[in-house]
Short mmCIF file of C-alpha atoms and ligand atoms in Angstrom, two decimals:
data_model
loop_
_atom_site.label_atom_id
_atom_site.label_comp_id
_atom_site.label_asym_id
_atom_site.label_seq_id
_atom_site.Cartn_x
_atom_site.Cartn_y
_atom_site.Cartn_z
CA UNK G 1 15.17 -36.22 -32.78
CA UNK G 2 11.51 -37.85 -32.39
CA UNK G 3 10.10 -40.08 -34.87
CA UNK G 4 6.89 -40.20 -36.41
CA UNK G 5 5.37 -42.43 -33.75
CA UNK G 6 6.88 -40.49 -30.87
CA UNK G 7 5.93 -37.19 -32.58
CA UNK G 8 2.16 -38.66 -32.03
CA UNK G 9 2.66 -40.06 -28.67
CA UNK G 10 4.22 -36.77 -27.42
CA UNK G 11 0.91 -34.78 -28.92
CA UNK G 12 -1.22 -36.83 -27.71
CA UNK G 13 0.45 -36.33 -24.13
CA UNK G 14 0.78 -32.70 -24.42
CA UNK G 15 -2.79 -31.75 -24.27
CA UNK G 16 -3.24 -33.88 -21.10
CA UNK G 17 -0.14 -32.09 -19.95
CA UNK G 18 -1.09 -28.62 -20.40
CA UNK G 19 -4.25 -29.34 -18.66
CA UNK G 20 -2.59 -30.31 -15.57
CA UNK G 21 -0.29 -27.34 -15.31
CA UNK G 22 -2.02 -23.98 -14.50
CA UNK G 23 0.18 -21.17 -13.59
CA UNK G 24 0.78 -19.34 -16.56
CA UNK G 25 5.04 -18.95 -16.25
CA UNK G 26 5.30 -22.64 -16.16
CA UNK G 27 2.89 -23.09 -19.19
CA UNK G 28 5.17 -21.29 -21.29
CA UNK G 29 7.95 -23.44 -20.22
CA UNK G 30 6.31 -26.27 -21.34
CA UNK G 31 4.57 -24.74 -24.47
CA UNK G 32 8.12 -23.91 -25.37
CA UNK G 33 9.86 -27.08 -24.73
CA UNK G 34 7.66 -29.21 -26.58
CA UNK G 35 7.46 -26.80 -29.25
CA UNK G 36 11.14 -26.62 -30.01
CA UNK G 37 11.69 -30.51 -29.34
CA UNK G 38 8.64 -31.35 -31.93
CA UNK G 39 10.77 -30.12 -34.60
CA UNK G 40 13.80 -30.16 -33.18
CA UNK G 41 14.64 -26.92 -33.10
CA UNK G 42 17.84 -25.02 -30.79
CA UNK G 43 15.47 -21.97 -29.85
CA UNK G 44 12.38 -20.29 -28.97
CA UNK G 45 10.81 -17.50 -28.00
CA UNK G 46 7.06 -16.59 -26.90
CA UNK G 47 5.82 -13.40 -26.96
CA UNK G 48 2.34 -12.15 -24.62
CA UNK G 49 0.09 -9.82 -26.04
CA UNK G 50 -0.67 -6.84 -23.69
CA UNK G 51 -2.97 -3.98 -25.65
CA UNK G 52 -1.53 -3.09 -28.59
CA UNK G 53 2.50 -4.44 -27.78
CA UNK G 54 4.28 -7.85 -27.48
CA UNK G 55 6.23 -8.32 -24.26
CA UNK G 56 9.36 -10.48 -25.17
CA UNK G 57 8.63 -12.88 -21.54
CA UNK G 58 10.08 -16.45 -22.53
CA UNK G 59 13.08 -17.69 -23.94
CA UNK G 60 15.00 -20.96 -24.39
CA UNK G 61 18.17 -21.49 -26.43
CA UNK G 62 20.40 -24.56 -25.76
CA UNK G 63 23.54 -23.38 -28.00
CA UNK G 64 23.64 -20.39 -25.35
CA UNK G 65 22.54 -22.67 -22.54
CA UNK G 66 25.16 -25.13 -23.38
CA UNK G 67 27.75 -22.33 -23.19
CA UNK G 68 26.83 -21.91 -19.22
CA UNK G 69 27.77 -24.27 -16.54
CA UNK G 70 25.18 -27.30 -15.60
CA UNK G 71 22.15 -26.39 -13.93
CA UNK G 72 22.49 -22.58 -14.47
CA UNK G 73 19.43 -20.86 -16.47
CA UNK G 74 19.53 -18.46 -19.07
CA UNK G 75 18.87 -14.85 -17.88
CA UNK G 76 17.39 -12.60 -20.11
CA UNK G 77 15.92 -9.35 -20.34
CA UNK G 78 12.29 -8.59 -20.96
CA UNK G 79 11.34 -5.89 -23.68
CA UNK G 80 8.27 -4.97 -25.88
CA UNK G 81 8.13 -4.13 -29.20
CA UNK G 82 4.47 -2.86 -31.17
CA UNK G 83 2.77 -4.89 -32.94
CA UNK G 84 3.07 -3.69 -36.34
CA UNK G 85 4.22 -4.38 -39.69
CA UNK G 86 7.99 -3.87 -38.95
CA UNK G 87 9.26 -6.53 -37.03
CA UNK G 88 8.54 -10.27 -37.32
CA UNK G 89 6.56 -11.06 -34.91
CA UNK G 90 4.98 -7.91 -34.49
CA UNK G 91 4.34 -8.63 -38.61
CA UNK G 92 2.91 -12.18 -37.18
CA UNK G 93 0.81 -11.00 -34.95
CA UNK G 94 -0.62 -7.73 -36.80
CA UNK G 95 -1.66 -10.30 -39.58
CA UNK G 96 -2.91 -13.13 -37.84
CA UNK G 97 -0.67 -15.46 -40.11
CA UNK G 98 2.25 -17.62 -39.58
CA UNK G 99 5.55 -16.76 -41.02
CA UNK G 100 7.95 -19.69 -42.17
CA UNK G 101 11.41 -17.77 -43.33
CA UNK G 102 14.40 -19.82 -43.85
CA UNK G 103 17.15 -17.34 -43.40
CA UNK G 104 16.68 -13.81 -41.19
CA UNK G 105 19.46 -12.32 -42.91
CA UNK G 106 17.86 -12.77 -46.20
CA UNK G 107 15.25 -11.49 -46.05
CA UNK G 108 13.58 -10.23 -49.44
CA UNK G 109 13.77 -6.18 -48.86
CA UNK G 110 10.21 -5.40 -50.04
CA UNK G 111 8.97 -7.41 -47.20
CA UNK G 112 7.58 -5.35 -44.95
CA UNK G 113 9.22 -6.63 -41.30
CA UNK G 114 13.00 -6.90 -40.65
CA UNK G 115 14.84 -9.01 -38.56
CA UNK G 116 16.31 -7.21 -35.43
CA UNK G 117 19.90 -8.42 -35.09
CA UNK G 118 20.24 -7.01 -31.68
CA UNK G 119 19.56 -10.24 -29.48
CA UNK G 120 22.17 -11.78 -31.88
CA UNK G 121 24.69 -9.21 -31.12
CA UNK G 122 23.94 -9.26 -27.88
CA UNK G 123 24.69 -12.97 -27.29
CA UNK G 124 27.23 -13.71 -30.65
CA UNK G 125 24.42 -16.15 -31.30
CA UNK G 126 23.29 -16.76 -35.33
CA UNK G 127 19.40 -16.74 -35.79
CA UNK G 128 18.85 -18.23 -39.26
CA UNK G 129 15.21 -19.84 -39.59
CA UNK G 130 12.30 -18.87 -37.78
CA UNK G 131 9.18 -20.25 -38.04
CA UNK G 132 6.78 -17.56 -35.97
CA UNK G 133 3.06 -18.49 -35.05
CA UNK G 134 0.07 -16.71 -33.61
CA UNK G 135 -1.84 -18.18 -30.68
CA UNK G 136 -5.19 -16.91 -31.03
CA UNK G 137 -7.90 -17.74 -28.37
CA UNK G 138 -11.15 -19.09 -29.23
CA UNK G 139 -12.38 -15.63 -30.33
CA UNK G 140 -9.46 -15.89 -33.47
CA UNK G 141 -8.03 -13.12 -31.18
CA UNK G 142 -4.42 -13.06 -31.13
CA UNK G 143 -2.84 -13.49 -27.51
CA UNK G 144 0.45 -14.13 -28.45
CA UNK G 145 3.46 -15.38 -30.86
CA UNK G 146 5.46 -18.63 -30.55
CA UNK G 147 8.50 -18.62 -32.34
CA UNK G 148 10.74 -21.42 -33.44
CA UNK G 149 14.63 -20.61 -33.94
CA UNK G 150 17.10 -22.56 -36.02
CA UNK G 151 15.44 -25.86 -37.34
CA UNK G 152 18.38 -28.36 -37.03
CA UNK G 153 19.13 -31.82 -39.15
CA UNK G 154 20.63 -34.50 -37.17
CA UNK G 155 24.08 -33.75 -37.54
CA UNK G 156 22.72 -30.17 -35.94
CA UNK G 157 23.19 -27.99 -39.01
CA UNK G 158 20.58 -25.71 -39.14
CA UNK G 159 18.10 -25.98 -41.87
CA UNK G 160 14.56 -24.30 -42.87
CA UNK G 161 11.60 -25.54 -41.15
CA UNK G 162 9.94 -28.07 -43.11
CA UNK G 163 5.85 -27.90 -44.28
CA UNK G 164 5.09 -30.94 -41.90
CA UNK G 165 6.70 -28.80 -39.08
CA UNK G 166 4.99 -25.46 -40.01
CA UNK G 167 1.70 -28.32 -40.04
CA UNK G 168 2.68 -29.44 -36.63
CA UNK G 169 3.84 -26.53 -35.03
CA UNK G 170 -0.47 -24.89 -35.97
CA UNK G 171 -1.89 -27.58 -34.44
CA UNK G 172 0.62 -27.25 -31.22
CA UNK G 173 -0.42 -23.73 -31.07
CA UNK G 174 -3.88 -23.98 -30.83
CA UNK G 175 -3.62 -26.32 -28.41
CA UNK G 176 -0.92 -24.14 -26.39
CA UNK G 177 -3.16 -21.16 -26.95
CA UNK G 178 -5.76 -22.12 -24.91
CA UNK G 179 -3.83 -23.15 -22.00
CA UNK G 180 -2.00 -19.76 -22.39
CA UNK G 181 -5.66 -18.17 -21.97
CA UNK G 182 -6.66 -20.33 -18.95
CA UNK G 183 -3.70 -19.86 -17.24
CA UNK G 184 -3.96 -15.92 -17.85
CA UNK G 185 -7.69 -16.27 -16.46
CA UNK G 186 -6.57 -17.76 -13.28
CA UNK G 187 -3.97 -15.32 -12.93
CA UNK G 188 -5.93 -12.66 -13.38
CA UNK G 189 -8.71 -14.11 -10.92
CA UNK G 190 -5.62 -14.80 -8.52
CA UNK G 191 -4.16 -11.56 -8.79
CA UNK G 192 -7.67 -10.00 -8.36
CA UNK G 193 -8.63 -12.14 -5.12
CA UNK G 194 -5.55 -10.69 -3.50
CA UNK G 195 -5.71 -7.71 -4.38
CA UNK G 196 -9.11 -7.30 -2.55
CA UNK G 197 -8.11 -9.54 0.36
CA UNK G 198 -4.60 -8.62 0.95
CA UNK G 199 -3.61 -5.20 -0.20
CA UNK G 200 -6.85 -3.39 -0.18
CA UNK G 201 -4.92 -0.85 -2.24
CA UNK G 202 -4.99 -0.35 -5.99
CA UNK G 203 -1.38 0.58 -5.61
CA UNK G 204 -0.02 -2.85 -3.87
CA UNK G 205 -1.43 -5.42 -5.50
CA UNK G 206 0.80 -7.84 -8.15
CA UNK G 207 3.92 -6.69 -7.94
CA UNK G 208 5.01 -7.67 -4.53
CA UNK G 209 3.20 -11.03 -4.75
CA UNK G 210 4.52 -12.10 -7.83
CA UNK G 211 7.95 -11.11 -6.90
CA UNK G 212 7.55 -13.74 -3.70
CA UNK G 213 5.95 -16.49 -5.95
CA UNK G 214 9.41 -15.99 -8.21
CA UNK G 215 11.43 -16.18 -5.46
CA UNK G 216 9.87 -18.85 -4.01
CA UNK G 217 9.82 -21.46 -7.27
CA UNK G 218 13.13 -20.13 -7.96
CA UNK G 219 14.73 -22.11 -4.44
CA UNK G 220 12.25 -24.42 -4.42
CA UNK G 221 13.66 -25.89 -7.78
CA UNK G 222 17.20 -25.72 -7.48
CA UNK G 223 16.50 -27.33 -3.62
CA UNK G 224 14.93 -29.94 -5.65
CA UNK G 225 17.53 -30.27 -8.40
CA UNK G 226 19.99 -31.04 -4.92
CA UNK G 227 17.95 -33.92 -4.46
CA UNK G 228 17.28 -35.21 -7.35
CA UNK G 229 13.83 -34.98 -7.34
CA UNK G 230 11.76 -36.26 -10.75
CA UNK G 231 11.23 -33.39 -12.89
CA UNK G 232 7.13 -34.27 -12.90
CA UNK G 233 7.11 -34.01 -9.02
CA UNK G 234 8.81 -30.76 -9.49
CA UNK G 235 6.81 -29.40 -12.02
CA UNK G 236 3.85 -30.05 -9.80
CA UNK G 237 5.64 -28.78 -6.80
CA UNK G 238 6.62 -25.11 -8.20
CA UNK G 239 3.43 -24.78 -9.93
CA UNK G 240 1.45 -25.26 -6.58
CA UNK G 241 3.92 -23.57 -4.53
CA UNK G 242 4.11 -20.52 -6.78
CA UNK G 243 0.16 -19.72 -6.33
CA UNK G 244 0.42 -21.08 -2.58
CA UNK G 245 3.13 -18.43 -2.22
CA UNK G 246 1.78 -15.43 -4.02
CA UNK G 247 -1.52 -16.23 -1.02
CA UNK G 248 0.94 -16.13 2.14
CA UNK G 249 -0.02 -13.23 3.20
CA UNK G 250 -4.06 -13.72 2.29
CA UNK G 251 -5.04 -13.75 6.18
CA UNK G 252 -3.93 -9.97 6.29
CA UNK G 253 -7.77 -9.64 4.73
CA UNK G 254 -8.83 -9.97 8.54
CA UNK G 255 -6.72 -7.35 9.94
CA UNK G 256 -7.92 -3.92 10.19
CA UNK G 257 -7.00 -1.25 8.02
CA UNK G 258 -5.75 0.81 11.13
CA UNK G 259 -3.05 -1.57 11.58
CA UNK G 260 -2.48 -3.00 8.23
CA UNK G 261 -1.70 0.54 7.03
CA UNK G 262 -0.17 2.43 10.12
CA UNK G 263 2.77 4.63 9.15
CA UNK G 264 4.69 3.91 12.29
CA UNK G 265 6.20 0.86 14.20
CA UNK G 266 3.29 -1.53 15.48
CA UNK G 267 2.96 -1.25 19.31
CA UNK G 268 2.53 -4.91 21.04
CA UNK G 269 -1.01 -5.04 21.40
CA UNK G 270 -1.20 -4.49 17.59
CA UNK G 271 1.45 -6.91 16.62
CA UNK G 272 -0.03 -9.79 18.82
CA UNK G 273 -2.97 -8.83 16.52
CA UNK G 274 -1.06 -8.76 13.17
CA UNK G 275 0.22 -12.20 13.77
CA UNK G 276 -3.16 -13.85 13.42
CA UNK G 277 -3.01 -13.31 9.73
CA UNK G 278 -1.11 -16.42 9.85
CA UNK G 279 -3.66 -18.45 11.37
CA UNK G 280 -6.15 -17.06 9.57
CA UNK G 281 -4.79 -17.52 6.17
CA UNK G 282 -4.30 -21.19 6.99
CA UNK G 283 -8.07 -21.68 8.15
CA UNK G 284 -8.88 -20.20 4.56
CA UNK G 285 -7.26 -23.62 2.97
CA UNK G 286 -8.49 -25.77 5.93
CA UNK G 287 -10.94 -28.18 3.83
CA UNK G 288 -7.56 -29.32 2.71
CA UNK G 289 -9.45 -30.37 -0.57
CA UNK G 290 -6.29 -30.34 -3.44
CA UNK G 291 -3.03 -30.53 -3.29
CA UNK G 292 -3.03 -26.61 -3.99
CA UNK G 293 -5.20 -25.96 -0.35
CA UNK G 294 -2.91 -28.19 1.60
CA UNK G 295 0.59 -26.09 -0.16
CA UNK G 296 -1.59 -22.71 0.65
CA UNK G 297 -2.24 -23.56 4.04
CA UNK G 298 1.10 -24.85 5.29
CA UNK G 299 2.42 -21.10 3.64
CA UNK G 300 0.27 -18.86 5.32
CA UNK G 301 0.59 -20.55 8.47
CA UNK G 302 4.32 -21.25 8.90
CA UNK G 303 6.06 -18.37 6.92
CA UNK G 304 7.01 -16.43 9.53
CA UNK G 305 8.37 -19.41 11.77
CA UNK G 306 12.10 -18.85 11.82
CA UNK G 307 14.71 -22.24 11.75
CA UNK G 308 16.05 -21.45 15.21
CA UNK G 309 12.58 -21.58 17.06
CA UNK G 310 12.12 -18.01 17.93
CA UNK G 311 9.19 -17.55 15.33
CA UNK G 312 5.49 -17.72 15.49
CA UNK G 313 2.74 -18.74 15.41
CA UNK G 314 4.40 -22.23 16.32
CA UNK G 315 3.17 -25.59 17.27
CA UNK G 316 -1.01 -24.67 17.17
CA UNK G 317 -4.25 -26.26 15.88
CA UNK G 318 -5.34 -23.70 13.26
CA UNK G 319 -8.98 -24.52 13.83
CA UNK G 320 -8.91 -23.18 17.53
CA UNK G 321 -5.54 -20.90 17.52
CA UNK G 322 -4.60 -22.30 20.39
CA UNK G 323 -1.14 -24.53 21.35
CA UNK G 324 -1.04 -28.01 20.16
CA UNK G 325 -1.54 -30.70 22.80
CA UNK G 326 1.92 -31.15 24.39
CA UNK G 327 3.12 -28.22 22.87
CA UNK G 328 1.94 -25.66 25.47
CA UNK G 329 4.33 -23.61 26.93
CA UNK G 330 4.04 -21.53 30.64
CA UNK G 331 1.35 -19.64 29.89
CA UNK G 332 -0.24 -22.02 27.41
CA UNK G 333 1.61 -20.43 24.65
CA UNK G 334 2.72 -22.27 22.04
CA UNK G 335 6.25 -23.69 21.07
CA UNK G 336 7.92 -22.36 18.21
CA UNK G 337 8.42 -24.96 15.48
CA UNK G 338 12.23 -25.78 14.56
CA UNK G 339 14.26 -26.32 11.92
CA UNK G 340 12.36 -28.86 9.60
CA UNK G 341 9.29 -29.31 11.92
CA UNK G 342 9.20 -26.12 9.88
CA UNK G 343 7.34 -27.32 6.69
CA UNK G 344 9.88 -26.90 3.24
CA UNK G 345 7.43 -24.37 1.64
CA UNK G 346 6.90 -22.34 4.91
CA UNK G 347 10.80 -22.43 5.19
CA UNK G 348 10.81 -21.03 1.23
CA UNK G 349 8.80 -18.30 1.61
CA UNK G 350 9.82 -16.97 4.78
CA UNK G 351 13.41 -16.25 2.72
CA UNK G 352 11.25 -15.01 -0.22
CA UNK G 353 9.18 -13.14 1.80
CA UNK G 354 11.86 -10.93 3.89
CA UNK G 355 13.87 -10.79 0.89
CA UNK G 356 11.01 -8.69 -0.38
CA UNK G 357 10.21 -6.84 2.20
CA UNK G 358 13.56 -5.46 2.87
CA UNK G 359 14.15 -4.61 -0.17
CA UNK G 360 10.63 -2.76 -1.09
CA UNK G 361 9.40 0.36 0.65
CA UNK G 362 6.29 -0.52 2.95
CA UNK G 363 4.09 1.82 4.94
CA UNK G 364 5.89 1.78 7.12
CA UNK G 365 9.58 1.67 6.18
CA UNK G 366 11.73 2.51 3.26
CA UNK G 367 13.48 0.28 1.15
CA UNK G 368 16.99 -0.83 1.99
CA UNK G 369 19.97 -0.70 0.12
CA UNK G 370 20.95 -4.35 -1.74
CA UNK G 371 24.00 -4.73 0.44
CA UNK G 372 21.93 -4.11 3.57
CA UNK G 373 19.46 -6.73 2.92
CA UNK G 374 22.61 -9.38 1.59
CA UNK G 375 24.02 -8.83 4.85
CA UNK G 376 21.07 -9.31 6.86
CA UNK G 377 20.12 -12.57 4.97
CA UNK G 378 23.49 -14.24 5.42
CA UNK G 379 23.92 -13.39 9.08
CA UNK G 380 20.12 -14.82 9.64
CA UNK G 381 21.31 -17.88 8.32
CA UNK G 382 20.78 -20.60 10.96
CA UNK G 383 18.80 -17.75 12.95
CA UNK G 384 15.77 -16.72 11.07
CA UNK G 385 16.25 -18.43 7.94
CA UNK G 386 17.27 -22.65 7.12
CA UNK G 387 20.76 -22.27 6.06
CA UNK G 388 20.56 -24.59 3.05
CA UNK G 389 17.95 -22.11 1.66
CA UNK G 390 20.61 -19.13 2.26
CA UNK G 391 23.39 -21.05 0.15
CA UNK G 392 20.55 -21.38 -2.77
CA UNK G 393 19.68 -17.79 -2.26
CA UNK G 394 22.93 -16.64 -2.56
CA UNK G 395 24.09 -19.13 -5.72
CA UNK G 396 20.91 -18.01 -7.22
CA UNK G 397 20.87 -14.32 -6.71
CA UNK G 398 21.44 -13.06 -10.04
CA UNK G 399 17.73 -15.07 -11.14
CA UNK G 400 16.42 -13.13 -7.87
CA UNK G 401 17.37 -10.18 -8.95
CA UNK G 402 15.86 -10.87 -12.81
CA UNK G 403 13.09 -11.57 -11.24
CA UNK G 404 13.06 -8.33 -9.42
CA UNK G 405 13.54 -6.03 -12.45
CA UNK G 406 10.27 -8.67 -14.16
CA UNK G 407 7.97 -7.32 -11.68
CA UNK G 408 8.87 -3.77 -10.41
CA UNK G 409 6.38 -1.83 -8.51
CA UNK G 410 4.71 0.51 -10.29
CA UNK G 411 5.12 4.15 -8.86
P1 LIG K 501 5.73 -7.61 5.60
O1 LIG K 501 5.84 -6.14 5.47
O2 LIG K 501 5.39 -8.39 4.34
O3 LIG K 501 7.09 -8.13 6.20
C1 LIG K 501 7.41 -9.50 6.19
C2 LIG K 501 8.59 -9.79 7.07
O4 LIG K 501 9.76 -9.14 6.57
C3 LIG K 501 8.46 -9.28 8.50
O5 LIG K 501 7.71 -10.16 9.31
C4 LIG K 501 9.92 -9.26 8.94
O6 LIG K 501 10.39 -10.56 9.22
C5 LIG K 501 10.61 -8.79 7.67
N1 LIG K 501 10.79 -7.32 7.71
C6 LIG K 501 10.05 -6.38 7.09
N2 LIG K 501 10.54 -5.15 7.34
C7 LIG K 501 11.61 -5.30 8.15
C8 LIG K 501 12.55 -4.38 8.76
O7 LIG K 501 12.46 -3.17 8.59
N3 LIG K 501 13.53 -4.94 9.52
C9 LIG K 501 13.64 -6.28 9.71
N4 LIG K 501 14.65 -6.77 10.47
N5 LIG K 501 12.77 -7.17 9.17
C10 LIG K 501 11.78 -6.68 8.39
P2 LIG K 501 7.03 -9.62 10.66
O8 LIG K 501 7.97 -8.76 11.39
O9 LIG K 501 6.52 -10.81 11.37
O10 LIG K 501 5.83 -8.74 10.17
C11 LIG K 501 4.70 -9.31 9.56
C12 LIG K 501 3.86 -8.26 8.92
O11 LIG K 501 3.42 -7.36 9.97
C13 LIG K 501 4.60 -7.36 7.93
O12 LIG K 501 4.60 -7.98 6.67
C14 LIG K 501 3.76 -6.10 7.98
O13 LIG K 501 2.57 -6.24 7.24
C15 LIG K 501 3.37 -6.03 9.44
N6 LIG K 501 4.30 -5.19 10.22
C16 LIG K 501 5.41 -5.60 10.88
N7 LIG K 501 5.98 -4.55 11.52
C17 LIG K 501 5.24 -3.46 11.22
C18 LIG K 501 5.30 -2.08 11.59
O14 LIG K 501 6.20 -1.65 12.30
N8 LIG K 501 4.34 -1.24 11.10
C19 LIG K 501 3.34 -1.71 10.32
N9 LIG K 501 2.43 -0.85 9.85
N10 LIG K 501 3.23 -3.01 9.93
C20 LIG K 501 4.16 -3.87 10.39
C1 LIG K 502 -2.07 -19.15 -12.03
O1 LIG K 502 -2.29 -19.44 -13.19
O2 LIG K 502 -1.10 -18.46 -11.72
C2 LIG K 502 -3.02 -19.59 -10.93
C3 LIG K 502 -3.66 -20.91 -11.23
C4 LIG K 502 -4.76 -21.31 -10.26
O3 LIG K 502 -5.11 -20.58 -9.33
O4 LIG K 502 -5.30 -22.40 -10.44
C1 LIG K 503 11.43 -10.11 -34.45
O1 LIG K 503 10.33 -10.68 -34.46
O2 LIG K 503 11.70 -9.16 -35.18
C2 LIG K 503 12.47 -10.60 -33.55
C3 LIG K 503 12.98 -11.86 -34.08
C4 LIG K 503 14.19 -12.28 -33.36
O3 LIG K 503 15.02 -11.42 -32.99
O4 LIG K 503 14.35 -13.47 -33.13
C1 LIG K 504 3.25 -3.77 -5.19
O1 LIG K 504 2.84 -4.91 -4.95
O2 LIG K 504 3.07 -3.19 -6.28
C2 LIG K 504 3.96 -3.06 -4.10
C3 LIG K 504 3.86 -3.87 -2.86
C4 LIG K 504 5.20 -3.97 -2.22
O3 LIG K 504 6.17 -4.32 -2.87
O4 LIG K 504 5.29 -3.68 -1.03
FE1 LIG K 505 3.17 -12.50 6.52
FE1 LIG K 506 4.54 -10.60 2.72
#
């Protein structure tokens, strides 16, 4: 548990904290986290406010983690419930005003809201105090509900939240709130950018992009938990690479719609053509000003090189297209870049990004079966894809797969 003194330390980090991390998934990680080790608490949830429902998107709870083996995640489903009078949060965020309730199953019956037992149920998991919270945006607009599970003493009984948490926890969430609504802004302004560049079709935007930026931060990170890596370098990493991912594609804003959108197999002429949006995408990010241009760039340029060599567009300058000095082939064209010349992001999202593809319908193709794209994965391993990556895929592909179900195209 934190004392007094770290309690202050840790909020006077968190602000600085917040404001470093952007994308709006891994905000809610950390919103949560602190939340829950502020007042030492075993769960959490947070709740997003779309129209007039709360979608259920983020949950932590370590008596359930603890019952899965190390370095495995908690998969859970999504839902939404309205936001009225009947449920807690719903309750929470109809009123505007946080609820502090010591025991769920108690609950006085002329209370309006009840407490859902399903998730308990679900899991054999006991929910006993909740503190729930609005976080309301600068216009005292609510955008969404934190909620605190199970206050715990030190010898981990669970016990009511105190008034110095409920105290703590309000000034946390106004802080959390508005990196919640930056991080929504930038998706949205994300989302919208490639929606004009890339898809060019109401129909195809977020859904297929967000699904590779999942994919992508989902290998990255357990790659990373291989190594060892310090969890601040990954945080940075997986927030950068999930918005450099979601723009691999972002050169396809060059190619013409007649080829872009043709029904039928690309002839040569047309493919030669379509393989510029590599290129292109990379010259986008050229000024190499951030972190987040450099990430962007290396994507779009090397996720379609493949580990054995055979991929493209290979060893060029991205300023002039052309092959790198020594790396000219007959015919001047370039060499294909191997293994890890192949840059680790560029090696991510070329998995992430066929992963996708196969197993979406496309213009022109139809979706393929699970098995089929399994298959096809595993045998490209060494080929297409860096093997390491296809043993993460595979150890990881019930995450994948949640991931899938999060962002489903909408018919
Ligand atoms: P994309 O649709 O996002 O596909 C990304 C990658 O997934 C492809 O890169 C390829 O490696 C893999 N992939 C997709 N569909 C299939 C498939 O049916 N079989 C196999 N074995 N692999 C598949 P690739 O081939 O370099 O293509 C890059 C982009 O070029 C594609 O992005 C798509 O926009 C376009 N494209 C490729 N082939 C065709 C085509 O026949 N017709 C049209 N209209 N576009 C195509
Ligand atoms: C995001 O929040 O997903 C994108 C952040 C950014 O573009 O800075
Ligand atoms: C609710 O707000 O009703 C859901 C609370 C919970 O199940 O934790
Ligand atoms: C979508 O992004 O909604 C569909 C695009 C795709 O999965 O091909
Ligand atoms: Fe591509
Ligand atoms: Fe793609």
């Amino acid at each position: 548990m934190l004392n007094e003194k770290e309690k202050l330390d840790a909020l006077a980090n968190l602000g600085i904290e917040l404001s470093r991390v952007q994308d709006l998934d891994i905000v809610m990680e950390h919103i949560l986290t602190e939340a829950r080790r502020f007042v030492n608490a075993d769960a959490g949830s947070i709740y997003i406010r779309e129209k007039d429902m709360l979608h259920f998107t983020y949950t932590q709870n370590n008596t359930l983690q603890q019952r899965l083996s190390e370095g495995e995640k908690l998969i859970y489903s999504t839902f939404r419930i309205p936001i009225n009078k009947e449920s807690i949060a719903g309750y929470v965020a109809a009123a505007g005003k946080h609820l502090n309730l010591t025991d769920v199953y108690s609950i006085d019956p002329s209370c309006p809201f009840h407490f859902s037992k399903e998730f308990d149920k679900k899991t054999h998991y006991k929910t006993q105090s909740v503190l729930t919270i609005p976080l309301k945006n600068h216009h005292d607009d609510v955008i969404g509900i934190l909620q605190i599970i199970n206050a715990e003493d030190a010898s981990q009984k669970v016990i009511a939240f105190s008034q110095d948490d409920e105290r703590m926890m309000l000034h946390f969430a106004s802080i959390a709130a508005v990196a919640l609504e930056r991080a929504q802004m930038t998706r949205a302004i994300l989302l919208r950018m490639i929606q004009m560049a890339e898809m060019r079709d109401p129909k195809e935007t977020g859904a297929h992009v967000n699904r590779v930026g999942g994919y992508a931060v989902e290998l990255y990170e357990r790659w990373a938990r291989r190594r060892n890596l310090n969890q601040r370098e990954v945080d940075q990493g997986r927030d950068i690479l999930r918005m450099a991912a979601m723009l691999h594609d972002v050169g396809k804003i060059a190619i013409s719609d007649l080829i872009l959108k043709k029904p039928g197999r690309l002839d040569e002429t047309e493919f030669t053509t379509m393989k510029q949006h590599t290129v292109l995408g990379a010259r986008l990010f050229s000024d190499r000003q951030s972190d987040f241009d450099e990430a962007a760039a290396q994507v779009a340029l090397n996720h379609h090189e493949r580990w054995d060599g055979n991929g493209y567009p290979g060893h060029v300058d991205v300023q002039s297209g052309k092959a790198k000095k020594g790396y000219a082939q007959s015919g001047g064209r370039p060499m294909g870049k191997q293994g890890e010349q192949i840059p680790l992001y560029g090696r991510i999202v070329a998995l992430a990004d066929v992963y996708d593809a196969l197993s979406s319908a496309r213009v022109y193709k139809d979706a393929w079966d699970e098995s089929k794209v399994l298959d096809t994965i595993e045998s490209e391993s060494k080929k297409h894809f860096d093997p390491e990556l296809v043993e993460i895929f595979f150890s990881s592909l019930d995450f994948l797969r949640a991931i899938q179900r999060r962002y489903r195209d909408t018919d």
